[in-house]
Tab-separated table of C-alpha atoms and ligand atoms in Angstrom:
chain	number	residue	atom	x	y	z
A	609	THR	CA	95.731	135.579	131.465
A	610	LYS	CA	94.366	132.324	129.963
A	611	ASN	CA	95.598	129.985	127.148
A	612	ASN	CA	93.744	127.256	125.469
A	613	GLY	CA	91.079	128.042	128.113
A	614	CYS	CA	93.455	126.995	130.820
A	615	SER	CA	94.754	129.195	133.731
A	616	TYR	CA	98.400	129.914	133.972
A	617	LYS	CA	99.615	127.481	136.672
A	618	ASP	CA	102.255	125.137	135.672
A	619	TYR	CA	101.288	121.459	136.474
A	620	GLN	CA	97.650	122.409	136.513
A	621	PHE	CA	98.187	124.293	133.180
A	622	LEU	CA	99.836	121.330	131.596
A	623	LYS	CA	97.157	118.771	132.653
A	624	CYS	CA	94.458	121.273	131.630
A	625	PHE	CA	96.207	122.156	128.239
A	626	PHE	CA	96.372	118.404	127.268
A	627	PHE	CA	92.986	117.294	128.817
A	628	LEU	CA	91.150	120.082	126.718
A	629	ILE	CA	88.085	118.787	124.810
A	630	THR	CA	87.793	115.609	126.614
A	631	ALA	CA	84.317	116.558	127.440
A	632	SER	CA	83.364	116.253	123.844
A	633	SER	CA	83.876	113.144	121.711
A	634	TRP	CA	87.315	112.746	120.305
A	635	SER	CA	86.147	109.999	118.041
A	636	LYS	CA	83.697	112.512	116.741
A	637	TRP	CA	86.370	115.017	116.433
A	638	TYR	CA	88.640	112.960	114.487
A	639	ALA	CA	85.863	111.963	112.208
A	640	ASN	CA	85.222	115.475	111.150
A	641	PRO	CA	88.687	117.516	111.690
A	642	ASN	CA	87.633	119.983	109.202
A	643	SER	CA	85.269	121.397	111.782
A	644	TRP	CA	88.143	122.181	114.089
A	645	ALA	CA	88.711	125.532	112.107
A	646	ASP	CA	85.113	126.726	113.357
A	647	LEU	CA	86.011	126.540	117.049
A	648	SER	CA	86.294	129.991	118.783
A	649	GLY	CA	89.799	130.906	119.049
A	650	SER	CA	90.913	128.192	116.849
A	651	SER	CA	94.019	128.400	114.519
A	652	CYS	CA	93.061	125.230	112.821
A	653	GLY	CA	92.135	126.969	109.411
A	654	GLY	CA	95.439	128.588	109.342
A	655	ASN	CA	98.068	128.464	106.597
A	656	GLN	CA	100.854	126.810	108.563
A	657	GLN	CA	99.012	123.691	109.805
A	658	SER	CA	100.452	120.266	110.741
A	659	PRO	CA	100.798	117.580	109.918
A	660	ILE	CA	101.803	117.398	106.236
A	661	ASP	CA	102.551	114.959	103.507
A	662	ILE	CA	106.204	115.281	102.987
A	663	GLN	CA	107.338	114.880	99.428
A	664	PRO	CA	111.072	114.142	99.596
A	665	ARG	CA	111.714	115.355	96.093
A	666	SER	CA	110.380	118.943	96.857
A	667	THR	CA	112.358	119.399	100.096
A	668	VAL	CA	115.206	121.514	100.077
A	669	THR	CA	118.494	120.057	101.376
A	670	LYS	CA	119.967	122.356	103.861
A	671	ALA	CA	123.118	122.172	106.190
A	672	ILE	CA	121.791	121.932	109.750
A	673	PRO	CA	123.870	121.136	112.738
A	674	LYS	CA	123.256	117.893	114.356
A	675	PHE	CA	120.968	117.620	117.478
A	676	ALA	CA	122.614	117.167	120.918
A	677	PHE	CA	120.360	115.328	123.347
A	678	HIS	CA	121.007	116.103	127.082
A	679	ASN	CA	119.667	114.384	130.191
A	680	TYR	CA	118.124	111.823	127.641
A	681	GLY	CA	118.812	108.855	129.696
A	682	ASN	CA	116.907	107.441	132.607
A	683	ILE	CA	113.904	108.995	133.935
A	684	ASP	CA	112.412	107.271	136.894
A	685	LYS	CA	108.746	107.508	138.013
A	686	MET	CA	107.317	109.107	134.716
A	687	ILE	CA	103.522	109.595	134.863
A	688	MET	CA	101.315	108.252	132.211
A	689	MET	CA	97.841	109.495	131.490
A	690	ASN	CA	94.969	108.598	129.215
A	691	ASN	CA	93.545	112.094	128.210
A	692	GLY	CA	90.788	110.571	126.083
A	693	HIS	CA	92.669	111.067	122.763
A	694	THR	CA	96.247	109.476	123.474
A	695	ALA	CA	98.558	108.207	126.043
A	696	VAL	CA	100.577	111.305	127.356
A	697	TYR	CA	103.809	110.904	129.397
A	698	ILE	CA	104.998	113.683	131.639
A	699	LEU	CA	108.127	113.965	133.978
A	700	PRO	CA	107.433	113.315	137.627
A	701	GLY	CA	106.806	116.444	139.625
A	702	GLY	CA	109.798	116.163	141.896
A	703	LEU	CA	112.348	115.768	138.974
A	704	PRO	CA	115.092	118.391	139.752
A	705	LYS	CA	115.578	121.102	137.203
A	706	ASN	CA	119.068	120.052	136.267
A	707	ARG	CA	117.934	116.495	135.387
A	708	VAL	CA	115.110	117.672	133.000
A	709	PRO	CA	115.769	116.354	129.487
A	710	TYR	CA	116.421	118.986	126.815
A	711	ILE	CA	117.819	119.417	123.203
A	712	THR	CA	120.102	121.920	121.589
A	713	GLY	CA	121.523	122.255	118.077
A	714	GLY	CA	119.523	120.758	115.165
A	715	GLY	CA	118.831	124.213	113.695
A	716	LEU	CA	117.274	125.285	116.934
A	717	ASN	CA	118.106	128.564	118.716
A	718	GLY	CA	119.004	128.039	122.280
A	719	SER	CA	117.577	125.097	124.116
A	720	TYR	CA	114.292	123.382	124.225
A	721	ALA	CA	113.251	121.278	127.486
A	722	PHE	CA	111.274	118.214	127.340
A	723	ILE	CA	107.577	118.831	128.450
A	724	GLN	CA	105.743	115.653	127.382
A	725	CYS	CA	105.563	112.764	124.775
A	726	HIS	CA	102.514	111.021	123.402
A	727	LEU	CA	101.682	108.956	120.189
A	728	HIS	CA	99.200	108.750	117.325
A	729	TRP	CA	98.140	105.366	116.090
A	730	GLY	CA	95.764	103.721	113.809
A	731	GLY	CA	92.937	101.039	114.296
A	732	ASP	CA	95.188	98.688	112.224
A	733	SER	CA	98.898	99.253	110.936
A	734	THR	CA	97.834	100.477	107.406
A	735	LYS	CA	97.450	103.928	109.141
A	736	GLY	CA	98.282	105.902	112.264
A	737	SER	CA	100.976	108.387	111.770
A	738	GLU	CA	100.089	112.116	111.339
A	739	HIS	CA	103.088	112.793	108.946
A	740	LEU	CA	103.103	111.025	105.577
A	741	ILE	CA	106.229	110.450	103.467
A	742	LYS	CA	105.207	110.243	99.644
A	743	SER	CA	101.526	110.202	100.812
A	744	LYS	CA	102.356	106.865	102.759
A	745	SER	CA	101.376	106.362	106.638
A	746	TYR	CA	103.325	104.603	109.201
A	747	PRO	CA	101.335	102.408	111.862
A	748	ALA	CA	102.193	105.178	114.461
A	749	GLU	CA	104.091	108.336	115.301
A	750	LEU	CA	105.668	109.192	118.511
A	751	HIS	CA	105.959	112.995	119.323
A	752	LEU	CA	108.597	114.410	121.869
A	753	VAL	CA	107.284	117.860	122.795
A	754	HIS	CA	109.823	120.537	124.043
A	755	TYR	CA	109.405	124.120	124.862
A	756	ASN	CA	111.800	127.026	124.267
A	757	THR	CA	113.388	127.594	127.701
A	758	LYS	CA	114.064	131.354	126.770
A	759	TYR	CA	110.202	131.754	127.649
A	760	GLY	CA	110.564	130.481	131.151
A	761	SER	CA	107.679	128.021	131.102
A	762	PHE	CA	105.515	125.955	128.650
A	763	ALA	CA	102.710	128.123	129.224
A	764	ASP	CA	104.522	131.289	128.085
A	765	ALA	CA	106.233	129.496	125.308
A	766	THR	CA	103.012	128.464	123.794
A	767	MET	CA	102.452	132.201	123.145
A	768	HIS	CA	105.269	132.303	120.633
A	769	SER	CA	105.889	131.115	117.047
A	770	ASP	CA	109.178	129.462	118.108
A	771	GLY	CA	107.878	128.200	121.340
A	772	LEU	CA	107.773	124.559	120.760
A	773	ALA	CA	110.149	122.085	119.150
A	774	VAL	CA	108.397	118.832	118.432
A	775	LEU	CA	110.564	115.601	117.495
A	776	GLY	CA	108.178	113.291	115.258
A	777	ILE	CA	109.337	109.540	115.081
A	778	PHE	CA	107.798	107.231	112.686
A	779	LEU	CA	106.961	103.807	114.318
A	780	GLN	CA	106.853	100.551	111.948
A	781	THR	CA	106.033	97.114	112.941
A	782	GLY	CA	108.661	94.567	113.446
A	783	SER	CA	108.408	90.969	114.780
A	784	ASP	CA	110.066	91.686	117.962
A	785	ASP	CA	108.999	93.758	121.128
A	786	ASN	CA	111.033	97.074	121.120
A	787	GLU	CA	112.710	96.797	124.749
A	788	SER	CA	113.081	100.437	124.972
A	789	PHE	CA	109.168	100.936	124.691
A	790	LYS	CA	108.560	98.406	127.312
A	791	PRO	CA	108.301	100.966	130.233
A	792	LEU	CA	105.861	102.965	128.128
A	793	VAL	CA	103.756	99.946	127.056
A	794	ASP	CA	103.642	97.474	129.937
A	795	GLN	CA	101.327	99.692	132.206
A	796	LEU	CA	98.971	100.698	129.465
A	797	GLY	CA	96.321	98.456	131.178
A	798	GLU	CA	96.193	100.797	134.040
A	799	VAL	CA	95.116	103.883	131.962
A	800	VAL	CA	92.386	102.198	129.806
A	801	THR	CA	89.690	104.599	130.884
A	802	ASP	CA	89.715	108.313	130.062
A	803	HIS	CA	91.427	110.431	132.615
A	804	ASP	CA	93.108	107.479	134.283
A	805	GLU	CA	96.787	108.133	135.283
A	806	THR	CA	99.660	106.246	136.644
A	807	THR	CA	103.171	106.255	137.746
A	808	LEU	CA	105.601	104.036	135.609
A	809	THR	CA	107.436	101.733	137.536
A	810	ASN	CA	110.180	101.113	135.134
A	811	ILE	CA	112.878	103.689	134.082
A	812	VAL	CA	112.343	105.468	130.617
A	813	SER	CA	115.243	106.289	128.469
A	814	PHE	CA	114.478	108.824	125.798
A	815	LYS	CA	117.604	108.370	124.145
A	816	ASP	CA	116.596	104.673	123.355
A	817	LEU	CA	113.309	105.905	121.841
A	818	LEU	CA	115.229	107.702	119.312
A	819	PRO	CA	115.600	106.347	115.741
A	820	LYS	CA	119.168	104.714	115.044
A	821	GLN	CA	119.886	107.918	112.910
A	822	THR	CA	119.177	111.177	114.239
A	823	THR	CA	121.239	112.882	111.592
A	824	SER	CA	118.791	112.930	108.803
A	825	PHE	CA	115.305	114.608	109.105
A	826	TYR	CA	112.853	117.098	107.811
A	827	ARG	CA	112.301	120.453	109.196
A	828	TYR	CA	109.332	122.896	108.732
A	829	ASN	CA	107.312	125.340	110.603
A	830	GLY	CA	103.840	124.134	111.553
A	831	SER	CA	101.270	123.654	114.502
A	832	LEU	CA	99.936	121.566	117.059
A	833	THR	CA	97.859	118.681	115.571
A	834	THR	CA	95.011	118.948	117.971
A	835	PRO	CA	92.759	122.193	118.804
A	836	ASN	CA	93.547	124.999	118.979
A	837	CYS	CA	96.160	124.005	116.535
A	838	GLN	CA	98.503	126.940	117.344
A	839	GLN	CA	101.160	127.750	114.928
A	840	ILE	CA	103.964	127.584	117.312
A	841	VAL	CA	105.854	124.494	116.422
A	842	ILE	CA	109.329	123.994	114.730
A	843	TRP	CA	108.868	120.368	113.517
A	844	THR	CA	111.419	117.636	113.169
A	845	VAL	CA	110.521	114.721	111.365
A	846	PHE	CA	113.133	111.927	111.365
A	847	ASP	CA	113.107	109.756	108.216
A	848	THR	CA	114.395	106.719	109.999
A	849	PRO	CA	111.702	104.763	111.703
A	850	VAL	CA	111.825	102.933	114.934
A	851	GLU	CA	110.309	99.385	115.336
A	852	ILE	CA	107.699	98.435	117.740
A	853	SER	CA	105.841	94.909	117.606
A	854	GLU	CA	102.210	94.551	116.589
A	855	ARG	CA	101.444	93.252	120.093
A	856	GLN	CA	102.922	96.359	121.672
A	857	LEU	CA	100.904	98.432	119.280
A	858	LYS	CA	97.778	96.544	120.104
A	859	LYS	CA	97.961	97.795	123.981
A	860	TYR	CA	97.682	101.252	122.704
A	861	ARG	CA	94.606	100.409	120.630
A	862	GLN	CA	93.154	98.820	123.650
A	863	LEU	CA	92.710	102.104	125.399
A	864	GLU	CA	89.262	103.716	125.558
A	865	ASN	CA	88.035	107.427	124.921
A	866	ALA	CA	85.333	109.127	126.905
A	867	GLU	CA	82.610	107.266	125.084
A	868	GLY	CA	84.269	103.910	126.184
A	869	GLU	CA	84.963	103.273	122.513
A	870	HIS	CA	88.397	102.155	121.410
A	871	LEU	CA	90.845	104.997	121.286
A	872	VAL	CA	92.095	104.556	117.423
A	873	ASN	CA	92.957	106.621	114.615
A	874	ASN	CA	93.862	109.665	116.781
A	875	PHE	CA	95.723	111.364	113.880
A	876	ARG	CA	94.999	114.486	112.158
A	877	PRO	CA	94.682	114.160	108.360
A	878	ALA	CA	97.635	115.978	106.289
A	879	GLN	CA	97.297	119.783	105.994
A	880	LYS	CA	97.995	121.951	103.009
A	881	GLU	CA	101.693	123.042	102.736
A	882	ASN	CA	100.912	126.432	101.262
A	883	ASP	CA	104.064	128.529	100.580
A	884	ARG	CA	106.098	126.714	103.150
A	885	VAL	CA	109.472	125.185	102.484
A	886	VAL	CA	110.327	121.843	103.880
A	887	PHE	CA	113.922	121.465	104.615
A	888	TYR	CA	115.859	118.140	104.769
A	889	ARG	CA	118.976	117.497	106.681
A	890	SER	CA	120.960	114.792	105.003
A	891	SER	CA	123.225	112.651	106.788
A	892	THR	CA	125.045	111.162	103.621
A	893	ARG	CA	125.896	114.748	102.561
A	894	CYS	CA	127.666	115.270	105.736
A	895	GLU	CA	129.576	112.119	105.417
A	896	ILE	CA	130.915	113.214	101.904
A	897	SER	CA	134.561	113.031	102.943
A	898	GLN	CA	134.588	109.274	103.242
A	899	SER	CA	133.331	109.088	99.408
A	900	LEU	CA	135.667	111.514	98.196
A	901	PRO	CA	139.167	110.317	98.947
A	902	ILE	CA	140.859	112.936	96.631
A	903	MET	CA	139.850	115.668	99.231
A	904	SER	CA	142.692	116.441	101.533
A	905	TYR	CA	141.542	116.067	105.309
A	906	SER	CA	141.962	119.892	105.934
A	907	PHE	CA	139.981	120.635	102.626
A	908	ALA	CA	137.289	118.153	103.645
A	909	SER	CA	136.773	119.442	107.118
A	910	GLN	CA	136.598	122.886	105.915
A	911	PHE	CA	133.954	122.023	103.456
A	912	LEU	CA	132.022	119.983	105.948
A	913	ALA	CA	132.214	122.944	108.399
A	914	PHE	CA	130.977	125.075	105.602
A	915	ILE	CA	127.976	123.073	105.011
A	916	GLY	CA	127.223	122.732	108.842
A	917	CYS	CA	128.243	119.070	109.572
B	1487	LIG	ZN1	101.199	114.537	118.468
């Protein structure tokens, strides 16, 4: 069996899946993303596509449990690749299964194991993120990609509508370097050319890449944002951004695509929401007990349990 034109062998599959289309020009692709729908086997013209422009006023607040992040600490010897359209970070081949980062809760059924993370960024900081909030871009967006462990492998998970859970984290620029991003950024000079890969010498801590507040986020069903745009992603977009310095972002902008051009503006434009509902998990709603001293503790705790906090 084949998927995305890749044969079904784990590590090879993973590399193939994310290296797809590097033969053709990503800069031309991003210049004309509407043509993605015309590719054979493509879902890019579907009605549940990502990213979207999130309008907070038209989201539906929902009681969703908090996320739990497991093994989200120190990962040694991660692999970083320039795949021609982004920098991808994958787990080292020898990582024991019981050390693989995974997430539960957050309204997901079961557990979703980390498979890779990557970023989208602009040629300058006026644009770069894939998701928009009130039609506003952030300079970059980090995607932490997880697959549903009930399907056994990433390859099999990509065949199902609840196969992937991607966490989207907005990056905004601040004056100081973000120390937690240093292991991801410091060796970018080793993967400037398309298909370069290297092993990170510093330990990566996923939990330090997360926003300060992970208890408020948007949730909707969508797709991969690169061809074939499979509609298999449960999206989580945190509304609290993370700060990274302009100097750190510049290192991403110095990567090159297959044509040797600067790899920038590797974001897909916002897609139609169609009849989808975007849910919002509000953290303040779950902290209502502190703001309502009239409530007895037992009533407050029952009420919070009722709304899923
Ligand atoms: Zn992405």
